[in-house]
mmCIF file of C-alpha atoms and ligand atoms in Angstrom:
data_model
loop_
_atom_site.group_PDB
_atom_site.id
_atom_site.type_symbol
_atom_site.label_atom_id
_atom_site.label_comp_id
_atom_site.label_asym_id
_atom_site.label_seq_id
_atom_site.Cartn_x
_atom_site.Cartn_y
_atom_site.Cartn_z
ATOM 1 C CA UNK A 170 -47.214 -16.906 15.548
ATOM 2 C CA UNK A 171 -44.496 -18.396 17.577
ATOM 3 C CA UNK A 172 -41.589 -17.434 15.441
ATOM 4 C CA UNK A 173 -40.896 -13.531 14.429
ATOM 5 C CA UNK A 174 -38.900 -12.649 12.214
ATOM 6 C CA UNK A 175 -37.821 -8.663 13.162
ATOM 7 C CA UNK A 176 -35.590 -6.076 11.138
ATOM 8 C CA UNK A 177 -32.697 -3.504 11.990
ATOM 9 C CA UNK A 178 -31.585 -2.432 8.698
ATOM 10 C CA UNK A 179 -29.971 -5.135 6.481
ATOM 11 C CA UNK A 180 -29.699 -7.625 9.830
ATOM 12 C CA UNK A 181 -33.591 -9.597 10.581
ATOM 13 C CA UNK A 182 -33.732 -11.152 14.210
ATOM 14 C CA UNK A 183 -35.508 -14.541 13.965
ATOM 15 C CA UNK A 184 -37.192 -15.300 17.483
ATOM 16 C CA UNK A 185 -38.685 -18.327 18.695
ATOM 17 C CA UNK A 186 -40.933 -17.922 21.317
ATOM 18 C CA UNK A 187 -42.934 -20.813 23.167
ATOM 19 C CA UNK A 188 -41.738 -19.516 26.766
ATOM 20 C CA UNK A 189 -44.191 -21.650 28.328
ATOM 21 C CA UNK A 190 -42.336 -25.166 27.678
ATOM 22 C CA UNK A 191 -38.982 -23.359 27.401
ATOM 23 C CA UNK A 192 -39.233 -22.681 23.840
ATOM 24 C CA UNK A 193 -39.043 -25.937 22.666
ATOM 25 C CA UNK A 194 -39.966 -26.794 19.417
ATOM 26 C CA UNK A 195 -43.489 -29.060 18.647
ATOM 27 C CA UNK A 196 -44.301 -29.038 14.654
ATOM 28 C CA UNK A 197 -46.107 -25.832 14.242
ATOM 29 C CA UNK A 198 -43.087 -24.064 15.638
ATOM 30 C CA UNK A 199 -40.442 -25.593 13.409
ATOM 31 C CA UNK A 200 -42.233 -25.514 10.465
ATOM 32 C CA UNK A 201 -42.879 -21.626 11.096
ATOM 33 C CA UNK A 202 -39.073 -21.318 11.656
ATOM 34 C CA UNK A 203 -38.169 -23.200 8.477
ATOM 35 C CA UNK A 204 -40.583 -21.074 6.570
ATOM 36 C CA UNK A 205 -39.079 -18.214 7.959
ATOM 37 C CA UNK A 206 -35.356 -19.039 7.523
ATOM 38 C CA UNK A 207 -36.860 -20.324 3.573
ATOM 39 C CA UNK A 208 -37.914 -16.641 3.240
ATOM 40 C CA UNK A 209 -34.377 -14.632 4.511
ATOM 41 C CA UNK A 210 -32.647 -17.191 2.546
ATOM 42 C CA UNK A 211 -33.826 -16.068 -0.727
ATOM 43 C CA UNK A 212 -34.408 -12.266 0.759
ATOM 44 C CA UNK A 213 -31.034 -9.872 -0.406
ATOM 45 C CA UNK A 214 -31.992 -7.244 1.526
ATOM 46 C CA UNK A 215 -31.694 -9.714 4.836
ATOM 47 C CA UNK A 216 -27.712 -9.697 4.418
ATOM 48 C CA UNK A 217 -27.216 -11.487 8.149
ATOM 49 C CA UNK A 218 -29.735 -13.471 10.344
ATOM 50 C CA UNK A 219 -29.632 -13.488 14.182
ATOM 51 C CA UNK A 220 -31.148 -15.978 15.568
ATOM 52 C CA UNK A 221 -32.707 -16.337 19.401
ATOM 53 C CA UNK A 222 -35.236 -17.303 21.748
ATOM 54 C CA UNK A 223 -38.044 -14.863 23.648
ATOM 55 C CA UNK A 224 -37.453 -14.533 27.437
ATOM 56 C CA UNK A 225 -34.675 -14.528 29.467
ATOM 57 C CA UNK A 226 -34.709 -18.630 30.508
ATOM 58 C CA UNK A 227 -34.259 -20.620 26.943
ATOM 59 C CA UNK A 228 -32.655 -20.066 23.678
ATOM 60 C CA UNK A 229 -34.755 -23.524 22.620
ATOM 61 C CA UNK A 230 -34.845 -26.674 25.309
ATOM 62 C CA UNK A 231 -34.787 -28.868 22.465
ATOM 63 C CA UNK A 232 -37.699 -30.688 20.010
ATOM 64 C CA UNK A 233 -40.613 -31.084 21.894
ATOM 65 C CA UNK A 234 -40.016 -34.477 24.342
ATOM 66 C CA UNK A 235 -43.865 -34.846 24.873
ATOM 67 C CA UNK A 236 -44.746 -34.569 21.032
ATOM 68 C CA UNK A 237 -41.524 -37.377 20.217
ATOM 69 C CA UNK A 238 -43.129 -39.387 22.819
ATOM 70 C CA UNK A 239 -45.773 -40.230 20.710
ATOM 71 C CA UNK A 240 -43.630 -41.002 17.439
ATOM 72 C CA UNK A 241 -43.255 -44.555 15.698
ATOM 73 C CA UNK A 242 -40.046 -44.622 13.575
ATOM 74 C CA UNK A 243 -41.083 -43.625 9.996
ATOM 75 C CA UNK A 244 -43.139 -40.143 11.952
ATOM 76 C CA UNK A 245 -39.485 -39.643 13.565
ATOM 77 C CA UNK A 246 -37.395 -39.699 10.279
ATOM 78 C CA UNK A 247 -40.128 -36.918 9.055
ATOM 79 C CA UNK A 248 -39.360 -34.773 12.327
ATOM 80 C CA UNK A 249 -35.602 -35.429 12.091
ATOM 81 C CA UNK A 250 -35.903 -33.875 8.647
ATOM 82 C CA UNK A 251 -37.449 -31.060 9.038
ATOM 83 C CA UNK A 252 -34.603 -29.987 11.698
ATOM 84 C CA UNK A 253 -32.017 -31.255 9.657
ATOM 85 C CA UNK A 254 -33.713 -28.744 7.183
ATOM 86 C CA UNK A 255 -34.033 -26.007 9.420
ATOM 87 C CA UNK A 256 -30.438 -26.262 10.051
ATOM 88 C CA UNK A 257 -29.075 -26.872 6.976
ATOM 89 C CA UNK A 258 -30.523 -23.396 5.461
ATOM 90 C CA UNK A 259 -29.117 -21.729 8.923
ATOM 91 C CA UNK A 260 -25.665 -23.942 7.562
ATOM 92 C CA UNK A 261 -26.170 -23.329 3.725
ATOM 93 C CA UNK A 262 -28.076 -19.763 3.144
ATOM 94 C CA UNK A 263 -25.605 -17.385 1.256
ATOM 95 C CA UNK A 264 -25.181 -14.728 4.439
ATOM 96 C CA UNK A 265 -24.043 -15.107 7.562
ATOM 97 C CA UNK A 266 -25.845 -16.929 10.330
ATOM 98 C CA UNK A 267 -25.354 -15.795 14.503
ATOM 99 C CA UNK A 268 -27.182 -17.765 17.260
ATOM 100 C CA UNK A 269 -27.369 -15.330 20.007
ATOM 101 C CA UNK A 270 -27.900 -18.199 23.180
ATOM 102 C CA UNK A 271 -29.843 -16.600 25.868
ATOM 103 C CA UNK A 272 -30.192 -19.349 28.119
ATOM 104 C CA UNK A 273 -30.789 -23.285 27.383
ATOM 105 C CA UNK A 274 -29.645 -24.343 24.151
ATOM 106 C CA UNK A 275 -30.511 -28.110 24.447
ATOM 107 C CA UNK A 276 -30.211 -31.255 22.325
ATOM 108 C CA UNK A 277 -32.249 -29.886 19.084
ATOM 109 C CA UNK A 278 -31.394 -26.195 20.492
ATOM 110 C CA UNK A 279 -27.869 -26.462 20.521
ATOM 111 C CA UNK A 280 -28.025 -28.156 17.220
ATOM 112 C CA UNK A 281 -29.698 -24.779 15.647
ATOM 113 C CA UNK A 282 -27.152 -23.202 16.704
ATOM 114 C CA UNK A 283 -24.488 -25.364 15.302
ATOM 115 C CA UNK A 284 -25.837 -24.559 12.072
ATOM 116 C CA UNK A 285 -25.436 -21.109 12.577
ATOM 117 C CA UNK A 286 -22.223 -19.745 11.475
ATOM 118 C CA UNK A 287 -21.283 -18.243 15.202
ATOM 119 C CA UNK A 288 -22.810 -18.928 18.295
ATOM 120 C CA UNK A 289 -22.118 -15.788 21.385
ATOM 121 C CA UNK A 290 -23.475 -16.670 24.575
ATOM 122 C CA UNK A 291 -25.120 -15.101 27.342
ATOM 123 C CA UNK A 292 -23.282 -15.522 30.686
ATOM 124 C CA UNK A 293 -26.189 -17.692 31.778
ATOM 125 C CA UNK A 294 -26.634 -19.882 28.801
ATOM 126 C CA UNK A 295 -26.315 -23.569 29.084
ATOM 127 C CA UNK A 296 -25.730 -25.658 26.340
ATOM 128 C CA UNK A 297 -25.653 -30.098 25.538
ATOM 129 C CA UNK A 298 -26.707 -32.944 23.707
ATOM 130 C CA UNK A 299 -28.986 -34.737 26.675
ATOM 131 C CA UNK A 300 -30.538 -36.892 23.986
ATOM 132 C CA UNK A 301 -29.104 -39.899 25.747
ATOM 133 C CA UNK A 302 -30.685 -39.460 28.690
ATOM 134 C CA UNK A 303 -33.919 -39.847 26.568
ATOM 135 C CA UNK A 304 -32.679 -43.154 25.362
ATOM 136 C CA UNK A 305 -31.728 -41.318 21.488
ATOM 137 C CA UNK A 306 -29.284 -39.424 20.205
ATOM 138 C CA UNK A 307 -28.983 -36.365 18.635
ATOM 139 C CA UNK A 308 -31.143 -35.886 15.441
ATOM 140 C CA UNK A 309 -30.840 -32.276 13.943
ATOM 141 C CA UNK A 310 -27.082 -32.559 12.930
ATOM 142 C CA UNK A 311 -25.324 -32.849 16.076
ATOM 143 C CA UNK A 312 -23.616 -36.117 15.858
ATOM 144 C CA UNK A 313 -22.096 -34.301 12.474
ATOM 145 C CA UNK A 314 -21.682 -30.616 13.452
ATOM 146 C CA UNK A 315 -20.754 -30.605 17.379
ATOM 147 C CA UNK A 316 -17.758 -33.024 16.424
ATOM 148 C CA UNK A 317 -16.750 -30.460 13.497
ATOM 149 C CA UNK A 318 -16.780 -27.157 15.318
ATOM 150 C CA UNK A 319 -15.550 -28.755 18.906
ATOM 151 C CA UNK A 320 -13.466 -31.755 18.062
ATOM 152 C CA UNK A 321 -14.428 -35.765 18.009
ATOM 153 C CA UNK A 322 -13.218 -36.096 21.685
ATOM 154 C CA UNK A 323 -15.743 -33.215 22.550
ATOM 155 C CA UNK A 324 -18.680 -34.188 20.618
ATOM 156 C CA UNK A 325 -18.135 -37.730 21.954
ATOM 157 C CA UNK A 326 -17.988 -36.483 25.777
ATOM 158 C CA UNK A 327 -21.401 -34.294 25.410
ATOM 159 C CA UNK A 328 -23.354 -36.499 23.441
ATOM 160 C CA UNK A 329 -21.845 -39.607 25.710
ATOM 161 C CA UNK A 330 -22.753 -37.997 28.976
ATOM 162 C CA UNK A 331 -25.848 -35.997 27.729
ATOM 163 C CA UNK A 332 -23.888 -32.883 29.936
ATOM 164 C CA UNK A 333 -24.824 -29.527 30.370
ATOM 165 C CA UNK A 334 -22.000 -27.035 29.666
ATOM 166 C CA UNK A 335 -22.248 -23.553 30.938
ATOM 167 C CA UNK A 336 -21.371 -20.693 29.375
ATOM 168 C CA UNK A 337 -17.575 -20.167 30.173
ATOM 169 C CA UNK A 338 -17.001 -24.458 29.312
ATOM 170 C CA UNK A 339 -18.664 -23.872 26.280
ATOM 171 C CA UNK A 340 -16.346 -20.899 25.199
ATOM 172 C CA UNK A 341 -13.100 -23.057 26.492
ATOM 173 C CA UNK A 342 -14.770 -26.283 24.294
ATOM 174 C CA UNK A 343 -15.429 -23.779 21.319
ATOM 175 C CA UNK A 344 -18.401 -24.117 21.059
ATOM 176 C CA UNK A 345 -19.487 -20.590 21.632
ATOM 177 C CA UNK A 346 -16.970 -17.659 20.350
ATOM 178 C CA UNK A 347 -17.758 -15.075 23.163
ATOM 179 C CA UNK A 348 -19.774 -14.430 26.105
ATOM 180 C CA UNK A 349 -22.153 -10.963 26.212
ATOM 181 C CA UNK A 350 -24.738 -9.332 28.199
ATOM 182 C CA UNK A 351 -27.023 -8.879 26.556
ATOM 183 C CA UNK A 352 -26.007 -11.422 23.997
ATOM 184 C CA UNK A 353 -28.389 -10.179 21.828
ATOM 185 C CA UNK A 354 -27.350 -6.919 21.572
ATOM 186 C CA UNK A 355 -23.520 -8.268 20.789
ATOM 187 C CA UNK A 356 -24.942 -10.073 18.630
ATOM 188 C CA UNK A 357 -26.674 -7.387 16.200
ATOM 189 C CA UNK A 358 -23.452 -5.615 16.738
ATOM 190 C CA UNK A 359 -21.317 -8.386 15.364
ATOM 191 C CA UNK A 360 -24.474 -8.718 12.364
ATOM 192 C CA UNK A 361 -24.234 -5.459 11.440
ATOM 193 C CA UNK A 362 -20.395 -4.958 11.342
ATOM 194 C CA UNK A 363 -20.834 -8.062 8.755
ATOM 195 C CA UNK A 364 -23.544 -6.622 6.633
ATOM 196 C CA UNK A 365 -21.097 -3.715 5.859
ATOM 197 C CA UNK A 366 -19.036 -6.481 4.159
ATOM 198 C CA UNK A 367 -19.453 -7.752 0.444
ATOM 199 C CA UNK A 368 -21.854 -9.793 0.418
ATOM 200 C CA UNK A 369 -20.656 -11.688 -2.064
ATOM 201 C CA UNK A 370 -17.092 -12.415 -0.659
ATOM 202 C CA UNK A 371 -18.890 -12.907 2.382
ATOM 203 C CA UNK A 372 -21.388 -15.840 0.870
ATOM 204 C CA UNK A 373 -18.029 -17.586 -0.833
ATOM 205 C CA UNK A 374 -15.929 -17.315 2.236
ATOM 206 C CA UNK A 375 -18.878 -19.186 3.561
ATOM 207 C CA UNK A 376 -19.499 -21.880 0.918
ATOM 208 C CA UNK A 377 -16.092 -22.866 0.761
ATOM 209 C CA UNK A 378 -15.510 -22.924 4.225
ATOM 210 C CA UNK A 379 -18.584 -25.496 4.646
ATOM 211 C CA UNK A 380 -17.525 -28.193 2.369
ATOM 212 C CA UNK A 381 -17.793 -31.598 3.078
ATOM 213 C CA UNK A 382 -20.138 -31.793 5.651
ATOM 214 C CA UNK A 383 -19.558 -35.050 7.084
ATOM 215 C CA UNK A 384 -23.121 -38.044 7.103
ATOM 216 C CA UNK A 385 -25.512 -36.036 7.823
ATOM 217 C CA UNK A 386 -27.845 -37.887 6.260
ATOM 218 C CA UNK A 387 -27.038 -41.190 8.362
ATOM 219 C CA UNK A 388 -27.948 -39.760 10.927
ATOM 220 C CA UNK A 389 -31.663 -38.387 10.037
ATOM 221 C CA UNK A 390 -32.369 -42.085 9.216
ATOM 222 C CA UNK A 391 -30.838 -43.806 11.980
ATOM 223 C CA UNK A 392 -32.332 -41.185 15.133
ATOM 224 C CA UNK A 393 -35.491 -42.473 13.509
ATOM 225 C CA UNK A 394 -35.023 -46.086 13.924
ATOM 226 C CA UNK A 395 -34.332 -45.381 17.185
ATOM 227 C CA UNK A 396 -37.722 -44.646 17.749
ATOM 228 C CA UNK A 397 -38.781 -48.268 17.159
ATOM 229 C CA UNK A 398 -36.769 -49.260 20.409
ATOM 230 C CA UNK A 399 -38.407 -49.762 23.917
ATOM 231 C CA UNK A 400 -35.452 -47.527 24.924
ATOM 232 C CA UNK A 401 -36.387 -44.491 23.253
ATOM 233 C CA UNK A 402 -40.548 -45.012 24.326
ATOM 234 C CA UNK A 403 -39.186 -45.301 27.860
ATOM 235 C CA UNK A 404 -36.614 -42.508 27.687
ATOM 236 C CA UNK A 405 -39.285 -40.206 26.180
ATOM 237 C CA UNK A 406 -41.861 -41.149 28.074
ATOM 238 C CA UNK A 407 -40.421 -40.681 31.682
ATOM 239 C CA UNK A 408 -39.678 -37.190 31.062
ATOM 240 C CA UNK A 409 -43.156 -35.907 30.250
ATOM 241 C CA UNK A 410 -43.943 -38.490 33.817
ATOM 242 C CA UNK A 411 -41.317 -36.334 35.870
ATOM 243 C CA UNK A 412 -38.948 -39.829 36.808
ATOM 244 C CA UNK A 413 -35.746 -41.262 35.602
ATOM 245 C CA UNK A 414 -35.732 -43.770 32.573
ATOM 246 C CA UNK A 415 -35.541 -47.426 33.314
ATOM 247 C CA UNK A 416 -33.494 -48.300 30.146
ATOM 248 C CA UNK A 417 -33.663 -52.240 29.409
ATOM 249 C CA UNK A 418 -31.008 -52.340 25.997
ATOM 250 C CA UNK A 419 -33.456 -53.031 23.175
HETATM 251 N N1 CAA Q 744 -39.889 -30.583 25.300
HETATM 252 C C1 CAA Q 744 -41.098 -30.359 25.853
HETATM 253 N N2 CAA Q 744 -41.289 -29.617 26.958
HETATM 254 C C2 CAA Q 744 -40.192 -29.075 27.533
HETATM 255 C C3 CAA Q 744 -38.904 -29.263 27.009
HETATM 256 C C4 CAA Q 744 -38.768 -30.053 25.837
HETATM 257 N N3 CAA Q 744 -37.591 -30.251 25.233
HETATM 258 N N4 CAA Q 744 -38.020 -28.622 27.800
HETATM 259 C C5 CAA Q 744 -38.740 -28.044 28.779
HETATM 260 N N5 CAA Q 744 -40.056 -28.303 28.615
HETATM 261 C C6 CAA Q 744 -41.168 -27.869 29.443
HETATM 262 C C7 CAA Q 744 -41.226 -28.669 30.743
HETATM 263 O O1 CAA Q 744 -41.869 -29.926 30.547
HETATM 264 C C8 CAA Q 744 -42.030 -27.740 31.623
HETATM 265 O O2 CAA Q 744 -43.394 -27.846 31.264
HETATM 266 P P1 CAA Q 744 -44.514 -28.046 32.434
HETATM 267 O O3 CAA Q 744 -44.441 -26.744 33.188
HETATM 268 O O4 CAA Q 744 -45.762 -28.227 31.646
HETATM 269 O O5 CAA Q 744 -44.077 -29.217 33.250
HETATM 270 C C9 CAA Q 744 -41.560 -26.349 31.164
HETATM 271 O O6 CAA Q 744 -40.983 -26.522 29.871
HETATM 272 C C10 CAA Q 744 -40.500 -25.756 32.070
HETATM 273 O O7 CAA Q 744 -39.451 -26.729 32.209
HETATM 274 P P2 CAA Q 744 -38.963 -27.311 33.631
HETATM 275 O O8 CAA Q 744 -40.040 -27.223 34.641
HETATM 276 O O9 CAA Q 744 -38.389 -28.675 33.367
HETATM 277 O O10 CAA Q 744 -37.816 -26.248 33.959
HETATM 278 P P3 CAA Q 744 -36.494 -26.492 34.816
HETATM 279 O O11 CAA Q 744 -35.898 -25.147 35.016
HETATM 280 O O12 CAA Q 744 -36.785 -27.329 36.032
HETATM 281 O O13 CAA Q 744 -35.539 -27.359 33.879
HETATM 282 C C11 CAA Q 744 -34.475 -27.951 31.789
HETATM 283 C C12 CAA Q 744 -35.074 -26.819 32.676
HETATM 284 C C13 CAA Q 744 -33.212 -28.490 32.466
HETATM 285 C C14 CAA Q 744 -34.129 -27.308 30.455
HETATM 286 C C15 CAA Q 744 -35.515 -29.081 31.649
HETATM 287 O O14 CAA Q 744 -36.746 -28.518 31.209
HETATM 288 C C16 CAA Q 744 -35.115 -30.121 30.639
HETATM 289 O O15 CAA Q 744 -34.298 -30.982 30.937
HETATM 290 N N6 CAA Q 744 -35.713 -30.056 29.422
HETATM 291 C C17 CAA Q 744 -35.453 -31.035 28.394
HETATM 292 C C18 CAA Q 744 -34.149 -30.768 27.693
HETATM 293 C C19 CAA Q 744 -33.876 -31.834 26.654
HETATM 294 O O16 CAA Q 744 -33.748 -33.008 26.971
HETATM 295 N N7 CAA Q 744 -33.774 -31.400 25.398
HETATM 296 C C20 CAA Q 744 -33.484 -32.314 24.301
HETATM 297 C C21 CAA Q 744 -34.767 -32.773 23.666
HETATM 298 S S1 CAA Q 744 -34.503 -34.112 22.539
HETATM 299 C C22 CAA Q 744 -34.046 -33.391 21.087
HETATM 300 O O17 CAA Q 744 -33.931 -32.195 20.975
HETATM 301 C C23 CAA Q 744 -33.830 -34.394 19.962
HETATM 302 C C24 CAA Q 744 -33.167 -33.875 18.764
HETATM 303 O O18 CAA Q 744 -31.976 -33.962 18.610
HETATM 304 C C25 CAA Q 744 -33.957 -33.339 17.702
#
């Protein structure tokens, strides 16, 4: 099992863990964390989730580069929807969500934690949208979310420039509330404080504060026809080569 989902009273602790490629997510891993986040969802006992990575290097480096490598168009609409649905039940379940970054929190990384309801960050954390770099874009709700919680002129910048932000940019951007060490422990702190709350003001505050949503579902469709360009086969495949992209427009 690469995804654990611990307790501490009413607050679980989901954790990925796939340390060896910076906990980046192939298949098997994100359809264990949907499944997971399917189960707390419906689970009233679980009144706040907390969400991280195992190890001290990655909160998640993204979806897995070498398994998108291999992915015709109509494959990468599937994979873009299973993150979008990941996300969406950190976005939509009826309790608080909390990403606790404890170190990269990459393209499909940092979008998981923009469907969390707060994000705290480790002082080491680093955090962006590099899907450019890989000749896409962002495919897990980031062209949607980043530009909601940060701003249009933000969201454009990251996901322009594919650049990492550290910790103290990302709190100054907004995109993280607060910097801890460790974040994880803030971060049950912060859970539990909630789950002493009603839980159901707490799930209306949240509802209301998450409508309209912006196109999310323009943009599952269109980061998979993106994987029908030569682009996005270089992009892809010159990071699992170890060289830069040789982009050609098409
Ligand atoms: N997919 C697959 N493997 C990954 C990975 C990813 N997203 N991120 C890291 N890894 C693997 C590396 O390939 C490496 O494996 P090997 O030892 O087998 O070569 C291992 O994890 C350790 O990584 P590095 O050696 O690269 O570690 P580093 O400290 O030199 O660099 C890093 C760290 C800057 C995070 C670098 O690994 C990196 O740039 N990773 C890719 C980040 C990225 O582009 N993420 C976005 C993915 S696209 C996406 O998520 C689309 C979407 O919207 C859904």
């Amino acid at each position: 099992m690469s995804v654990t989902a611990g307790r501490d009273g009413a607050v679980a602790v989901v954790t990925i863990d796939r340390q060896d490629a910076l906990n980046a997510l192939n298949v098997e891993t994100l359809t264990e964390l949907r499944d997971r986040l399917r189960e707390l969802a419906a689970d009233d006992s679980a009144q706040v989730v907390v969400l991280t990575g195992a190890g001290d290097r990655a909160f998640v480096a993204g979806a897995d580069i070498k398994y998108m490598s291999g992915l015709g168009a109509d494959e990468a609409k599937e994979w873009g929807a299973l993150g979008h649905e990941a996300a969406r039940l950190l976005e939509e379940m009826p309790k608080p969500t909390i990403a606790a970054i404890n170190g990269f929190a990459l393209g499909g990384g940092c979008e998981l934690a923009l469907g969390c309801d707060l994000r705290y960050a480790s002082s080491r954390a680093r955090l962006g949208q590099p899907e450019i770099d890989l000749g896409i874009v962002p495919g897990w709700g980031g062209t949607q979310r980043l530009a909601r919680i940060c701003g249009l002129g933000v969201a454009k910048d990251l996901i322009f420039t594919g650049r990492m932000v550290e910790a103290e940019e990302a709190l100054r951007i907004g995109l993280v509330s607060a910097i801890a060490d460790p974040v994880l422990d803030h971060s049950i702190e912060v859970a539990q404080k909630l789950a002493a709350k009603s839980p159901v003001a707490l799930g209306v505050a949240k509802r209301l504060l998450n409508l309209s949503p912006g196109a999310l579902d323009r943009e599952a469709e269109e980061f998979g026809d993106l994987f029908a360009t030569e682009d996005a086969k270089e992009g892809l495949a010159a990071f699992a080569e170890k060289r830069a992209p040789r982009f050609v427009g098409r």
